């Protein structure tokens, strides 16, 4: 049984068992596309990608939906600064975002839903809220949700309506609002802003929160299974979503399970361009391979904050290199074993399997699951060159499978035939105790970029820059 922490109930709750033909409906808030995606986005999206794949591996059908906020104040502002239309800017950054996700191996999403493609659904939801008395109009401004009409407003974030009113900076501002915490559903567009002609509401554009509930209502209906996003979205965004959808439909709960990832900070601070600590996924990938971001993400529990630094990336790279070297060594140790050789007896596999599975089933504890694989590696390391070849083969396949389940690609480096040939010539000199010749060849191999390790199973080569 899989248990996951629910932000709404503040408890770990069991997921219902998988049911054929009854997919889990999962929605995760997508990015606001006014800039390149950063490593904080990567943390959140790598985690939810892993979650969807993990649930599928456990027999669940998962319909994973993600919106893209492609109309928003931030987009309009940035587009004006760059002398572009909001549409041009958001189209450009949507493409870049999708490219980044592909590079990171984030590919579990079933449907991407850009907000601007769901304007009729957004309008319909705003109209229902008006009809039911939850929304009111401010002339020259827009339609607002009246939080005092929803007696349960604040139940997700644990804020009362009064506290909500204090958090002005993240809520649409208007001096004419009924309550300070009221948020905008439909904004009347100003000149040069994107505008959708609308007879009943007035020409305008959607507010931030309504796009998500309109999209999920279209795909999933008024109630669904799992809603995810970063913890920064609990208030006001997810609180507002819940208020809107439950008020519009009268059905509760809007969502059964709310999952939130912790924030990624850079050297203890929120990323910002002015602090110079804003790291886009693209910039990160100029220095490190994509597996490094996945490593950093999954070696932290998804609810914990991550304090990123260049040092943490170097350490992750070094852990990955060491793991790859170990796996390549195991494969080397099983040389000349054919695919259908009998499997070795591997109590380590059994032990690791149980521990790995129970860590993931307990609130998706990826760091503990990874620690169990490492325990296996630490146990095997001293015997790597003496393990029976068929056992080594089986273990290599098993451990690679575990890393693949976590989404790591772990490609072994291509070592050129020339280097292997030199290593074999050197081995002959070494065995014959012709150390001068053998040292000369070691140096030649070194100049090609490889180190040689003499093992009971022959010389093993590895790139110098991956140690
Ligand atoms: P945004 O583009 O800011 O609307 O964010 C899109 C998604 O990425 C949301 O789920 C955010 O919570 C998440 N996110 C943004 N910044 C960070 C960060 N620094 N750490 C973790 N998640 C983040």
GROMACS .gro file of C-alpha atoms and ligand atoms in nm:
model
  490
    1UNK     CA    1   0.000   0.000   0.000
    2UNK     CA    2   0.132   0.345  -0.097
    3UNK     CA    3   0.094   0.631   0.148
    4UNK     CA    4   0.137   0.995   0.053
    5UNK     CA    5   0.124   1.311   0.263
    6UNK     CA    6  -0.185   1.519   0.198
    7UNK     CA    7  -0.136   1.894   0.250
    8UNK     CA    8  -0.510   1.927   0.309
    9UNK     CA    9  -0.539   1.680   0.596
   10UNK     CA   10  -0.173   1.716   0.708
   11UNK     CA   11  -0.147   1.337   0.727
   12UNK     CA   12   0.000   1.054   0.524
   13UNK     CA   13  -0.293   0.882   0.355
   14UNK     CA   14  -0.318   0.550   0.171
   15UNK     CA   15  -0.381   0.562  -0.202
   16UNK     CA   16  -0.672   0.345  -0.311
   17UNK     CA   17  -0.556   0.025  -0.483
   18UNK     CA   18  -0.525   0.049  -0.865
   19UNK     CA   19  -0.845  -0.024  -1.053
   20UNK     CA   20  -0.850  -0.122  -1.418
   21UNK     CA   21  -1.027   0.138  -1.632
   22UNK     CA   22  -1.025   0.392  -1.348
   23UNK     CA   23  -0.717   0.608  -1.401
   24UNK     CA   24  -0.578   0.832  -1.132
   25UNK     CA   25  -0.641   1.188  -1.245
   26UNK     CA   26  -0.336   1.399  -1.166
   27UNK     CA   27  -0.294   1.769  -1.232
   28UNK     CA   28   0.026   1.966  -1.167
   29UNK     CA   29   0.052   2.342  -1.211
   30UNK     CA   30   0.268   2.423  -1.510
   31UNK     CA   31   0.499   2.721  -1.554
   32UNK     CA   32   0.419   3.082  -1.634
   33UNK     CA   33   0.604   3.114  -1.963
   34UNK     CA   34   0.769   3.457  -1.952
   35UNK     CA   35   1.130   3.338  -1.918
   36UNK     CA   36   1.346   3.026  -1.942
   37UNK     CA   37   1.261   2.757  -1.689
   38UNK     CA   38   1.497   2.745  -1.390
   39UNK     CA   39   1.635   2.469  -1.169
   40UNK     CA   40   1.353   2.524  -0.915
   41UNK     CA   41   1.103   2.431  -1.188
   42UNK     CA   42   1.322   2.130  -1.266
   43UNK     CA   43   1.304   2.011  -0.905
   44UNK     CA   44   0.925   2.021  -0.903
   45UNK     CA   45   0.873   1.871  -1.248
   46UNK     CA   46   1.135   1.596  -1.212
   47UNK     CA   47   0.964   1.490  -0.891
   48UNK     CA   48   0.612   1.477  -1.036
   49UNK     CA   49   0.742   1.302  -1.346
   50UNK     CA   50   0.897   1.041  -1.121
   51UNK     CA   51   0.576   1.013  -0.918
   52UNK     CA   52   0.364   0.946  -1.229
   53UNK     CA   53   0.610   0.685  -1.355
   54UNK     CA   54   0.636   0.521  -1.015
   55UNK     CA   55   0.256   0.499  -0.982
   56UNK     CA   56   0.235   0.351  -1.332
   57UNK     CA   57   0.500   0.095  -1.238
   58UNK     CA   58   0.277  -0.002  -0.943
   59UNK     CA   59  -0.017  -0.081  -1.168
   60UNK     CA   60  -0.197   0.253  -1.170
   61UNK     CA   61  -0.321   0.411  -1.487
   62UNK     CA   62  -0.227   0.778  -1.454
   63UNK     CA   63  -0.374   1.062  -1.655
   64UNK     CA   64  -0.123   1.337  -1.593
   65UNK     CA   65  -0.238   1.683  -1.697
   66UNK     CA   66  -0.036   2.004  -1.681
   67UNK     CA   67  -0.148   2.356  -1.770
   68UNK     CA   68   0.075   2.622  -1.917
   69UNK     CA   69   0.007   2.977  -1.800
   70UNK     CA   70   0.044   3.159  -2.129
   71UNK     CA   71  -0.155   3.471  -2.041
   72UNK     CA   72  -0.063   3.659  -1.725
   73UNK     CA   73   0.053   3.996  -1.590
   74UNK     CA   74   0.417   3.885  -1.586
   75UNK     CA   75   0.401   3.781  -1.951
   76UNK     CA   76   0.236   4.107  -2.053
   77UNK     CA   77   0.498   4.312  -1.865
   78UNK     CA   78   0.796   4.120  -2.008
   79UNK     CA   79   0.652   4.130  -2.362
   80UNK     CA   80   0.615   4.510  -2.339
   81UNK     CA   81   0.977   4.541  -2.218
   82UNK     CA   82   1.095   4.334  -2.513
   83UNK     CA   83   0.870   4.503  -2.765
   84UNK     CA   84   0.689   4.180  -2.846
   85UNK     CA   85   0.330   4.070  -2.820
   86UNK     CA   86   0.237   3.860  -2.517
   87UNK     CA   87   0.147   3.581  -2.756
   88UNK     CA   88   0.489   3.585  -2.927
   89UNK     CA   89   0.669   3.582  -2.594
   90UNK     CA   90   0.465   3.301  -2.439
   91UNK     CA   91   0.486   3.089  -2.755
   92UNK     CA   92   0.865   3.123  -2.756
   93UNK     CA   93   0.906   3.029  -2.388
   94UNK     CA   94   0.653   2.746  -2.411
   95UNK     CA   95   0.872   2.588  -2.681
   96UNK     CA   96   1.184   2.638  -2.472
   97UNK     CA   97   1.015   2.489  -2.166
   98UNK     CA   98   0.909   2.179  -2.357
   99UNK     CA   99   1.263   2.140  -2.495
  100UNK     CA  100   1.407   2.165  -2.143
  101UNK     CA  101   1.168   1.903  -2.010
  102UNK     CA  102   1.259   1.668  -2.292
  103UNK     CA  103   1.629   1.709  -2.212
  104UNK     CA  104   1.560   1.632  -1.846
  105UNK     CA  105   1.368   1.316  -1.939
  106UNK     CA  106   1.043   1.463  -1.803
  107UNK     CA  107   0.799   1.288  -2.033
  108UNK     CA  108   0.522   1.133  -1.822
  109UNK     CA  109   0.267   1.406  -1.897
  110UNK     CA  110  -0.039   1.289  -2.089
  111UNK     CA  111  -0.172   1.636  -2.184
  112UNK     CA  112  -0.037   1.989  -2.179
  113UNK     CA  113  -0.310   2.252  -2.163
  114UNK     CA  114  -0.221   2.615  -2.245
  115UNK     CA  115  -0.469   2.849  -2.073
  116UNK     CA  116  -0.546   3.050  -2.386
  117UNK     CA  117  -0.696   2.740  -2.549
  118UNK     CA  118  -0.958   2.715  -2.274
  119UNK     CA  119  -1.116   3.059  -2.272
  120UNK     CA  120  -1.478   2.933  -2.324
  121UNK     CA  121  -1.440   2.699  -2.024
  122UNK     CA  122  -1.293   2.982  -1.814
  123UNK     CA  123  -1.581   3.215  -1.906
  124UNK     CA  124  -1.836   2.944  -1.826
  125UNK     CA  125  -1.688   2.893  -1.480
  126UNK     CA  126  -1.680   3.266  -1.404
  127UNK     CA  127  -2.044   3.292  -1.514
  128UNK     CA  128  -2.148   3.011  -1.282
  129UNK     CA  129  -1.971   3.179  -0.991
  130UNK     CA  130  -2.154   3.505  -1.069
  131UNK     CA  131  -2.490   3.325  -1.093
  132UNK     CA  132  -2.434   3.158  -0.756
  133UNK     CA  133  -2.343   3.487  -0.592
  134UNK     CA  134  -1.972   3.415  -0.531
  135UNK     CA  135  -1.841   3.680  -0.770
  136UNK     CA  136  -1.887   4.053  -0.808
  137UNK     CA  137  -1.783   4.316  -1.056
  138UNK     CA  138  -1.554   4.614  -1.004
  139UNK     CA  139  -1.609   4.863  -1.283
  140UNK     CA  140  -1.305   4.928  -1.498
  141UNK     CA  141  -1.121   4.642  -1.324
  142UNK     CA  142  -1.279   4.296  -1.346
  143UNK     CA  143  -1.478   4.019  -1.177
  144UNK     CA  144  -1.364   3.913  -0.830
  145UNK     CA  145  -1.426   3.614  -0.607
  146UNK     CA  146  -1.570   3.713  -0.269
  147UNK     CA  147  -1.382   3.499  -0.015
  148UNK     CA  148  -1.630   3.585   0.262
  149UNK     CA  149  -1.893   3.380   0.073
  150UNK     CA  150  -1.688   3.062   0.111
  151UNK     CA  151  -1.702   2.965   0.476
  152UNK     CA  152  -1.422   2.711   0.430
  153UNK     CA  153  -1.179   2.948   0.259
  154UNK     CA  154  -0.835   2.890   0.412
  155UNK     CA  155  -0.872   2.517   0.481
  156UNK     CA  156  -0.581   2.412   0.259
  157UNK     CA  157  -0.324   2.663   0.376
  158UNK     CA  158  -0.454   2.683   0.732
  159UNK     CA  159  -0.507   3.057   0.700
  160UNK     CA  160  -0.825   3.220   0.814
  161UNK     CA  161  -0.991   3.466   0.581
  162UNK     CA  162  -0.852   3.748   0.798
  163UNK     CA  163  -0.498   3.617   0.769
  164UNK     CA  164  -0.552   3.579   0.399
  165UNK     CA  165  -0.626   3.945   0.390
  166UNK     CA  166  -0.281   4.026   0.522
  167UNK     CA  167  -0.103   3.856   0.237
  168UNK     CA  168  -0.161   4.139   0.002
  169UNK     CA  169   0.148   4.115  -0.209
  170UNK     CA  170   0.045   3.792  -0.377
  171UNK     CA  171  -0.321   3.874  -0.427
  172UNK     CA  172  -0.467   4.088  -0.702
  173UNK     CA  173  -0.471   4.443  -0.580
  174UNK     CA  174  -0.769   4.671  -0.604
  175UNK     CA  175  -0.883   4.929  -0.353
  176UNK     CA  176  -1.244   4.854  -0.445
  177UNK     CA  177  -1.242   4.490  -0.335
  178UNK     CA  178  -1.496   4.376  -0.075
  179UNK     CA  179  -1.229   4.183   0.120
  180UNK     CA  180  -0.858   4.238   0.089
  181UNK     CA  181  -0.807   3.868   0.010
  182UNK     CA  182  -1.052   3.859  -0.283
  183UNK     CA  183  -0.892   3.750  -0.608
  184UNK     CA  184  -0.960   3.831  -0.969
  185UNK     CA  185  -1.144   3.585  -1.193
  186UNK     CA  186  -1.168   3.790  -1.510
  187UNK     CA  187  -0.970   4.110  -1.577
  188UNK     CA  188  -1.090   4.381  -1.810
  189UNK     CA  189  -0.801   4.428  -2.050
  190UNK     CA  190  -0.619   4.758  -2.071
  191UNK     CA  191  -0.506   4.894  -2.409
  192UNK     CA  192  -0.236   4.674  -2.569
  193UNK     CA  193  -0.314   4.379  -2.341
  194UNK     CA  194  -0.442   4.048  -2.477
  195UNK     CA  195  -0.819   4.065  -2.491
  196UNK     CA  196  -1.101   3.819  -2.551
  197UNK     CA  197  -1.428   3.987  -2.659
  198UNK     CA  198  -1.698   3.888  -2.410
  199UNK     CA  199  -2.054   4.016  -2.416
  200UNK     CA  200  -2.168   3.907  -2.068
  201UNK     CA  201  -1.855   3.953  -1.861
  202UNK     CA  202  -1.699   4.237  -2.061
  203UNK     CA  203  -1.394   4.215  -2.286
  204UNK     CA  204  -1.101   4.085  -2.090
  205UNK     CA  205  -0.861   3.807  -1.999
  206UNK     CA  206  -0.857   3.534  -1.735
  207UNK     CA  207  -0.722   3.569  -1.382
  208UNK     CA  208  -0.446   3.331  -1.274
  209UNK     CA  209  -0.637   3.082  -1.060
  210UNK     CA  210  -0.941   3.027  -1.281
  211UNK     CA  211  -0.745   2.884  -1.573
  212UNK     CA  212  -0.647   2.575  -1.376
  213UNK     CA  213  -0.993   2.488  -1.252
  214UNK     CA  214  -1.145   2.548  -1.596
  215UNK     CA  215  -0.885   2.315  -1.748
  216UNK     CA  216  -0.921   2.041  -1.488
  217UNK     CA  217  -1.302   2.062  -1.504
  218UNK     CA  218  -1.283   2.013  -1.881
  219UNK     CA  219  -1.051   1.710  -1.858
  220UNK     CA  220  -1.141   1.553  -1.523
  221UNK     CA  221  -1.476   1.699  -1.415
  222UNK     CA  222  -1.533   1.898  -1.093
  223UNK     CA  223  -1.356   1.644  -0.868
  224UNK     CA  224  -1.035   1.452  -0.916
  225UNK     CA  225  -0.761   1.257  -0.741
  226UNK     CA  226  -0.430   1.441  -0.710
  227UNK     CA  227  -0.325   1.805  -0.743
  228UNK     CA  228   0.043   1.894  -0.725
  229UNK     CA  229   0.274   2.191  -0.738
  230UNK     CA  230   0.543   2.366  -0.539
  231UNK     CA  231   0.473   2.464  -0.179
  232UNK     CA  232   0.476   2.832  -0.281
  233UNK     CA  233   0.146   2.769  -0.457
  234UNK     CA  234  -0.050   2.649  -0.153
  235UNK     CA  235  -0.154   3.004  -0.084
  236UNK     CA  236  -0.317   3.183  -0.251
  237UNK     CA  237  -0.319   2.982  -0.574
  238UNK     CA  238  -0.441   2.641  -0.461
  239UNK     CA  239  -0.661   2.785  -0.189
  240UNK     CA  240  -0.826   2.997  -0.458
  241UNK     CA  241  -0.863   2.701  -0.694
  242UNK     CA  242  -1.038   2.499  -0.428
  243UNK     CA  243  -1.271   2.789  -0.338
  244UNK     CA  244  -1.361   2.847  -0.703
  245UNK     CA  245  -1.428   2.488  -0.800
  246UNK     CA  246  -1.614   2.385  -0.484
  247UNK     CA  247  -1.827   2.700  -0.504
  248UNK     CA  248  -1.899   2.658  -0.876
  249UNK     CA  249  -1.998   2.292  -0.851
  250UNK     CA  250  -2.117   2.261  -0.491
  251UNK     CA  251  -1.920   1.933  -0.478
  252UNK     CA  252  -1.653   1.852  -0.219
  253UNK     CA  253  -1.375   1.762  -0.208
  254UNK     CA  254  -1.248   1.927  -0.523
  255UNK     CA  255  -0.928   1.719  -0.495
  256UNK     CA  256  -0.863   1.416  -0.274
  257UNK     CA  257  -0.487   1.446  -0.237
  258UNK     CA  258  -0.277   1.763  -0.246
  259UNK     CA  259   0.096   1.709  -0.294
  260UNK     CA  260   0.350   1.992  -0.264
  261UNK     CA  261   0.722   1.993  -0.335
  262UNK     CA  262   0.960   2.195  -0.118
  263UNK     CA  263   1.133   2.501  -0.253
  264UNK     CA  264   1.474   2.494  -0.418
  265UNK     CA  265   1.693   2.775  -0.289
  266UNK     CA  266   2.033   2.878  -0.421
  267UNK     CA  267   2.289   2.918  -0.142
  268UNK     CA  268   2.009   2.970   0.107
  269UNK     CA  269   1.830   3.236  -0.094
  270UNK     CA  270   1.530   3.250  -0.322
  271UNK     CA  271   1.648   3.266  -0.683
  272UNK     CA  272   1.630   3.610  -0.831
  273UNK     CA  273   1.793   3.789  -1.120
  274UNK     CA  274   1.886   4.086  -0.901
  275UNK     CA  275   2.081   3.861  -0.661
  276UNK     CA  276   2.258   3.701  -0.957
  277UNK     CA  277   2.167   3.352  -0.834
  278UNK     CA  278   1.904   3.272  -1.096
  279UNK     CA  279   2.004   2.949  -1.271
  280UNK     CA  280   1.814   2.843  -1.580
  281UNK     CA  281   1.799   2.476  -1.672
  282UNK     CA  282   1.988   2.566  -1.990
  283UNK     CA  283   2.274   2.731  -1.804
  284UNK     CA  284   2.290   2.440  -1.563
  285UNK     CA  285   2.313   2.191  -1.849
  286UNK     CA  286   2.610   2.378  -1.997
  287UNK     CA  287   2.807   2.260  -1.693
  288UNK     CA  288   2.648   1.934  -1.584
  289UNK     CA  289   2.456   1.647  -1.745
  290UNK     CA  290   2.078   1.620  -1.684
  291UNK     CA  291   2.120   1.325  -1.444
  292UNK     CA  292   2.285   1.566  -1.195
  293UNK     CA  293   1.962   1.765  -1.154
  294UNK     CA  294   1.767   1.441  -1.114
  295UNK     CA  295   2.020   1.322  -0.856
  296UNK     CA  296   1.991   1.642  -0.654
  297UNK     CA  297   1.612   1.624  -0.675
  298UNK     CA  298   1.568   1.260  -0.578
  299UNK     CA  299   1.833   1.249  -0.306
  300UNK     CA  300   1.614   1.499  -0.119
  301UNK     CA  301   1.271   1.411   0.008
  302UNK     CA  302   1.019   1.589  -0.215
  303UNK     CA  303   0.876   1.789   0.077
  304UNK     CA  304   1.214   1.911   0.203
  305UNK     CA  305   1.372   2.228   0.076
  306UNK     CA  306   1.684   2.190  -0.138
  307UNK     CA  307   1.968   2.430  -0.083
  308UNK     CA  308   2.148   2.421  -0.416
  309UNK     CA  309   2.508   2.528  -0.461
  310UNK     CA  310   2.770   2.457  -0.723
  311UNK     CA  311   2.936   2.233  -0.465
  312UNK     CA  312   2.618   2.022  -0.435
  313UNK     CA  313   2.617   1.978  -0.814
  314UNK     CA  314   2.985   1.873  -0.810
  315UNK     CA  315   2.914   1.621  -0.535
  316UNK     CA  316   2.615   1.483  -0.725
  317UNK     CA  317   2.827   1.452  -1.040
  318UNK     CA  318   3.094   1.269  -0.848
  319UNK     CA  319   2.838   1.030  -0.690
  320UNK     CA  320   2.697   0.956  -1.036
  321UNK     CA  321   3.044   0.899  -1.183
  322UNK     CA  322   3.135   0.665  -0.897
  323UNK     CA  323   2.811   0.471  -0.941
  324UNK     CA  324   2.860   0.439  -1.315
  325UNK     CA  325   3.215   0.319  -1.263
  326UNK     CA  326   3.093   0.061  -1.015
  327UNK     CA  327   2.825  -0.065  -1.256
  328UNK     CA  328   3.072  -0.078  -1.544
  329UNK     CA  329   3.310  -0.270  -1.315
  330UNK     CA  330   3.036  -0.522  -1.234
  331UNK     CA  331   2.967  -0.570  -1.604
  332UNK     CA  332   3.339  -0.607  -1.667
  333UNK     CA  333   3.348  -0.865  -1.391
  334UNK     CA  334   3.084  -1.067  -1.577
  335UNK     CA  335   3.267  -1.066  -1.912
  336UNK     CA  336   3.201  -1.362  -2.141
  337UNK     CA  337   2.873  -1.452  -1.974
  338UNK     CA  338   2.595  -1.498  -2.222
  339UNK     CA  339   2.244  -1.357  -2.168
  340UNK     CA  340   2.102  -1.699  -2.081
  341UNK     CA  341   2.358  -1.788  -1.817
  342UNK     CA  342   2.195  -1.899  -1.493
  343UNK     CA  343   2.129  -1.616  -1.248
  344UNK     CA  344   2.348  -1.608  -0.944
  345UNK     CA  345   2.208  -1.639  -0.597
  346UNK     CA  346   2.163  -1.279  -0.484
  347UNK     CA  347   2.027  -1.230  -0.135
  348UNK     CA  348   2.139  -0.868  -0.172
  349UNK     CA  349   1.884  -0.818  -0.450
  350UNK     CA  350   1.601  -0.951  -0.237
  351UNK     CA  351   1.698  -0.743   0.063
  352UNK     CA  352   1.738  -0.427  -0.145
  353UNK     CA  353   1.413  -0.483  -0.330
  354UNK     CA  354   1.207  -0.497  -0.014
  355UNK     CA  355   1.373  -0.192   0.140
  356UNK     CA  356   1.356   0.008  -0.187
  357UNK     CA  357   0.988  -0.068  -0.236
  358UNK     CA  358   0.891   0.014   0.120
  359UNK     CA  359   1.081   0.345   0.112
  360UNK     CA  360   0.894   0.456  -0.200
  361UNK     CA  361   0.560   0.337  -0.065
  362UNK     CA  362   0.617   0.548   0.247
  363UNK     CA  363   0.551   0.898   0.113
  364UNK     CA  364   0.775   0.851  -0.192
  365UNK     CA  365   1.092   0.853   0.010
  366UNK     CA  366   1.340   0.860  -0.278
  367UNK     CA  367   1.648   0.949  -0.065
  368UNK     CA  368   1.595   0.641   0.151
  369UNK     CA  369   1.531   0.425  -0.157
  370UNK     CA  370   1.859   0.550  -0.308
  371UNK     CA  371   2.038   0.491   0.024
  372UNK     CA  372   1.928   0.125   0.009
  373UNK     CA  373   2.082   0.087  -0.337
  374UNK     CA  374   2.399   0.241  -0.198
  375UNK     CA  375   2.404  -0.001   0.092
  376UNK     CA  376   2.402  -0.281  -0.166
  377UNK     CA  377   2.683  -0.114  -0.361
  378UNK     CA  378   2.891  -0.064  -0.046
  379UNK     CA  379   2.845  -0.428   0.042
  380UNK     CA  380   2.949  -0.540  -0.306
  381UNK     CA  381   3.232  -0.294  -0.365
  382UNK     CA  382   3.509  -0.485  -0.183
  383UNK     CA  383   3.423  -0.804  -0.370
  384UNK     CA  384   3.364  -0.656  -0.711
  385UNK     CA  385   3.652  -0.839  -0.883
  386UNK     CA  386   3.590  -1.172  -0.713
  387UNK     CA  387   3.215  -1.208  -0.753
  388UNK     CA  388   3.110  -1.505  -0.967
  389UNK     CA  389   3.060  -1.375  -1.322
  390UNK     CA  390   2.696  -1.484  -1.344
  391UNK     CA  391   2.620  -1.319  -1.010
  392UNK     CA  392   2.797  -1.002  -1.124
  393UNK     CA  393   2.590  -0.997  -1.441
  394UNK     CA  394   2.267  -1.040  -1.255
  395UNK     CA  395   2.358  -0.772  -1.000
  396UNK     CA  396   2.459  -0.525  -1.271
  397UNK     CA  397   2.127  -0.574  -1.447
  398UNK     CA  398   1.936  -0.549  -1.121
  399UNK     CA  399   2.105  -0.229  -1.001
  400UNK     CA  400   2.079  -0.066  -1.344
  401UNK     CA  401   1.708  -0.148  -1.337
  402UNK     CA  402   1.671   0.025  -1.002
  403UNK     CA  403   1.844   0.340  -1.130
  404UNK     CA  404   1.636   0.326  -1.448
  405UNK     CA  405   1.321   0.312  -1.230
  406UNK     CA  406   1.439   0.640  -1.078
  407UNK     CA  407   1.480   0.783  -1.427
  408UNK     CA  408   1.860   0.786  -1.450
  409UNK     CA  409   2.002   0.719  -1.792
  410UNK     CA  410   2.352   0.618  -1.672
  411UNK     CA  411   2.516   0.559  -2.006
  412UNK     CA  412   2.857   0.394  -1.977
  413UNK     CA  413   3.122   0.600  -2.151
  414UNK     CA  414   3.249   0.471  -2.485
  415UNK     CA  415   3.608   0.365  -2.439
  416UNK     CA  416   3.794   0.356  -2.772
  417UNK     CA  417   3.926   0.024  -2.905
  418UNK     CA  418   4.274   0.179  -2.925
  419UNK     CA  419   4.280   0.226  -2.545
  420UNK     CA  420   4.169  -0.136  -2.488
  421UNK     CA  421   4.434  -0.259  -2.727
  422UNK     CA  422   4.708  -0.065  -2.544
  423UNK     CA  423   4.577  -0.201  -2.215
  424UNK     CA  424   4.601  -0.556  -2.340
  425UNK     CA  425   4.957  -0.502  -2.472
  426UNK     CA  426   5.051  -0.349  -2.138
  427UNK     CA  427   4.904  -0.646  -1.955
  428UNK     CA  428   5.140  -0.879  -2.139
  429UNK     CA  429   5.440  -0.663  -2.037
  430UNK     CA  430   5.312  -0.641  -1.681
  431UNK     CA  431   5.264  -1.016  -1.644
  432UNK     CA  432   5.616  -1.064  -1.779
  433UNK     CA  433   5.744  -0.809  -1.528
  434UNK     CA  434   5.864  -0.579  -1.812
  435UNK     CA  435   5.777  -0.276  -1.603
  436UNK     CA  436   5.949  -0.009  -1.812
  437UNK     CA  437   5.744  -0.103  -2.121
  438UNK     CA  438   5.431  -0.151  -1.918
  439UNK     CA  439   5.470   0.195  -1.754
  440UNK     CA  440   5.523   0.358  -2.092
  441UNK     CA  441   5.193   0.213  -2.212
  442UNK     CA  442   5.016   0.322  -1.893
  443UNK     CA  443   5.132   0.678  -1.971
  444UNK     CA  444   5.009   0.648  -2.328
  445UNK     CA  445   4.668   0.532  -2.205
  446UNK     CA  446   4.671   0.821  -1.959
  447UNK     CA  447   4.739   1.066  -2.242
  448UNK     CA  448   4.430   0.931  -2.420
  449UNK     CA  449   4.230   1.028  -2.109
  450UNK     CA  450   4.192   0.693  -1.930
  451UNK     CA  451   4.318   0.536  -1.612
  452UNK     CA  452   4.394   0.169  -1.593
  453UNK     CA  453   4.313  -0.049  -1.295
  454UNK     CA  454   4.469  -0.396  -1.272
  455UNK     CA  455   4.206  -0.643  -1.158
  456UNK     CA  456   4.203  -1.020  -1.117
  457UNK     CA  457   3.984  -1.019  -1.426
  458UNK     CA  458   4.228  -0.817  -1.636
  459UNK     CA  459   4.287  -0.446  -1.694
  460UNK     CA  460   3.982  -0.223  -1.644
  461UNK     CA  461   3.971   0.123  -1.807
  462UNK     CA  462   3.781   0.431  -1.699
  463UNK     CA  463   3.782   0.797  -1.816
  464UNK     CA  464   4.005   1.019  -1.599
  465UNK     CA  465   3.745   1.295  -1.592
  466UNK     CA  466   3.480   1.066  -1.441
  467UNK     CA  467   3.653   0.974  -1.121
  468LIG     P1  468   0.585   2.932  -1.187
  468LIG     O1  469   0.647   2.929  -1.323
  468LIG     O2  470   0.655   3.023  -1.093
  468LIG     O3  471   0.435   2.955  -1.194
  468LIG     O4  472   0.607   2.787  -1.122
  468LIG     C1  473   0.571   2.667  -1.185
  468LIG     C2  474   0.589   2.551  -1.088
  468LIG     O5  475   0.726   2.541  -1.046
  468LIG     C3  476   0.508   2.564  -0.959
  468LIG     O6  477   0.463   2.436  -0.917
  468LIG     C4  478   0.607   2.621  -0.862
  468LIG     O7  479   0.573   2.592  -0.729
  468LIG     C5  480   0.733   2.548  -0.904
  468LIG     N1  481   0.851   2.627  -0.864
  468LIG     C6  482   0.883   2.753  -0.902
  468LIG     N2  483   0.997   2.795  -0.841
  468LIG     C7  484   1.039   2.690  -0.764
  468LIG     C8  485   1.151   2.669  -0.677
  468LIG     N3  486   1.244   2.761  -0.657
  468LIG     N4  487   1.161   2.548  -0.614
  468LIG     C9  488   1.069   2.451  -0.633
  468LIG     N5  489   0.962   2.465  -0.715
  468LIG    C10  490   0.946   2.582  -0.779
   0.00000   0.00000   0.00000
